[in-house]
């Protein structure tokens, strides 16, 4: 039941700046995912929200109240750590009851809340166990249970699944999604470097890089309308193909010459002064298809094929040093290595980015809004 | 982890064999003397002199001197004057293998033989100690015939030595004195060091790094260097408050002071190795530093606390120097090490006293070590391997 407002949050360790002024508005009940490469400051941002790290400058509000100097326990948050951070010498029950015992709540109430959380997470059988006698997945559930018992306004998760094996990760991901559904009023902030988790869980994703917000949006917004090259390549797997190109004719529809010879018309508006500019042209592997006559986008030799069953990833050598063009084709397409292939794409799926890496489409919307 | 196990799995048979052999050698070197002291302390004091402890389960042979009853006991029998009886009298029976009548040849005759003592006097001494002395003329004089014999006594084990040592030699009292010194001198530094270690590991405050550096520096200050200035300081303070200079409180404080740097260093490095998320989790749960210390850090630090307790206990128990300086030498203040030292002077030849006292002295360290040994190694590693 809490909205968060971050205004120019900066964090430095000594002279080392980690966060460079984060602005963010999170609505109450939202599921927000911070995603970004390792070391970009996701955990640091989450920990400043939790109050585990002091904010160097800026303002953090939870439910309208400035909490810069409020200790973690008074912020109405609960946090689930990557390492679970269960108290090793306490039983599952005591782990979950610890916070309430510290707060000297009455026994019956503690018991009720712990049992209830255990019920939700199917931990009732294990309440007397020590953490070391449990599997990774169970430990993670205890950590989540400990958070639930605190009855927080904001749930914080720091890479909660990265210590689990692949199968368990999927199962626990779904459990977390269901948990969120059962607590619609609770705000959740979830940190991960895994874009699949981000895409599947988030109401909105915040993409971070080097301590800066690159883009905020719903998963589909980020997928279809990446604001810049970084987001374009970070979201989606395999990553978007980027090749350099030159604007031949600016306008509502931009005509470009892709390095290497071929030309394309992209239905994205570019300002008039963009004529002749060096740009980056992007297209997702899954948007490419075998050209059936008409306008060919790329032409190259099949260098390597990864057959995944339902799809295959075809690496096309289009004359760019070391960087093949990746094409995702149906698994039943019959292709041979060395074969020459022509591919094209729906014009609506093409992206162009200016020399600074910003998406022209986004510039356009921004200009319209202004 | 995987690497380490891979290494040991790859070890050759001879490598493992060598390790086992080395372990065996150490075990023998450590246990044999201890066993020797234990066995000796339980033996009869005469047998200790007669044979080594490793022979203690066999009968020990020793040459004894005895005297037959005086001539007034003689009776006339078939024209000869005879004295009969048992040479052991009321003493415990032994088995005689040989005897003689001259100190120069104490085992001249085999048991049961009849020895000719000259002038027609004969002596027959049997294995069981019965003898017949027979003379053609009446024996004269007031003293009986001197007899030397080799006897072998069955092994005799006794707790007499312990009774002697504990109750009449004053070791019992010293034992209590040692405990009076050691227990508080172990508990006080642990309590202080645990708090300090938590603060130095997990609380942020200005000057923390400086304090840690100072403590590490203090680790290498030799005790001998600080001892006398410390005593003067203590005496000065004692004089000011009108307390006597040699008190148990004084030695507790001294041992606390000497033990603290190592205690803080050891506990701090262990506590610093605990996962940070635990403290953060507890902080989010609303625990104060004191509650985190009490409910999370202290229970998790038990292995290293036990390990330090062993170190400190053994060191204080075995300490002589600090005790000599800070305690008097009266019966009510003399600790075991001091008492042993005194005994070496006054009873240097009495092995039964020395071995028994020694065993009384080592029994407590042995008990402490065996009851806490599994924490010992873990705690040792804790200093070097983070989170160990
Ligand atoms: N206590 C610290 N002192 C100095 N640098 C830190 C500290 N904690 C994190 N950092 C640095 O801050 C950066 C961001 O870290 P983090 O937020 O943990 O990244 P991630 O996005 O992988 O969670 C990293 O470069 C890390 O080295
Ligand atoms: Mg992180």
PDB file of N, CA and C and ligand atoms in Angstrom, chain A residues 38-39 42-44 82 158-159 191, ligand 2:
ATOM      1  N   UNK A  38      25.687  -7.298 -14.458  1.00  0.00           N
ATOM      2  CA  UNK A  38      26.319  -7.421 -13.148  1.00  0.00           C
ATOM      3  C   UNK A  38      27.159  -6.185 -12.853  1.00  0.00           C
ATOM      4  N   UNK A  39      27.045  -5.679 -11.620  1.00  0.00           N
ATOM      5  CA  UNK A  39      27.870  -4.549 -11.216  1.00  0.00           C
ATOM      6  C   UNK A  39      27.316  -3.195 -11.618  1.00  0.00           C
ATOM      7  N   UNK A  42      22.331  -2.391  -9.280  1.00  0.00           N
ATOM      8  CA  UNK A  42      20.974  -2.815  -8.927  1.00  0.00           C
ATOM      9  C   UNK A  42      20.834  -3.073  -7.433  1.00  0.00           C
ATOM     10  N   UNK A  43      21.758  -3.896  -6.929  1.00  0.00           N
ATOM     11  CA  UNK A  43      21.686  -4.230  -5.498  1.00  0.00           C
ATOM     12  C   UNK A  43      21.867  -2.985  -4.658  1.00  0.00           C
ATOM     13  N   UNK A  44      22.781  -2.138  -5.071  1.00  0.00           N
ATOM     14  CA  UNK A  44      23.021  -0.911  -4.315  1.00  0.00           C
ATOM     15  C   UNK A  44      21.754  -0.072  -4.251  1.00  0.00           C
ATOM     16  N   UNK A  82      19.689 -12.876  -1.848  1.00  0.00           N
ATOM     17  CA  UNK A  82      20.138 -13.926  -2.756  1.00  0.00           C
ATOM     18  C   UNK A  82      20.648 -15.144  -1.987  1.00  0.00           C
ATOM     19  N   UNK A 158      16.394  -9.452  -3.815  1.00  0.00           N
ATOM     20  CA  UNK A 158      17.669  -9.277  -4.505  1.00  0.00           C
ATOM     21  C   UNK A 158      18.098 -10.602  -5.119  1.00  0.00           C
ATOM     22  N   UNK A 159      17.903 -10.745  -6.402  1.00  0.00           N
ATOM     23  CA  UNK A 159      18.266 -11.965  -7.128  1.00  0.00           C
ATOM     24  C   UNK A 159      17.881 -13.224  -6.354  1.00  0.00           C
ATOM     25  N   UNK A 191      15.141  -7.484  -8.000  1.00  0.00           N
ATOM     26  CA  UNK A 191      16.385  -7.253  -8.735  1.00  0.00           C
ATOM     27  C   UNK A 191      16.835  -8.541  -9.414  1.00  0.00           C
TER      28      UNK A 191
HETATM   29 MG1  LIG C   2      23.680  -7.688  -6.952  1.00  0.00          MG
END
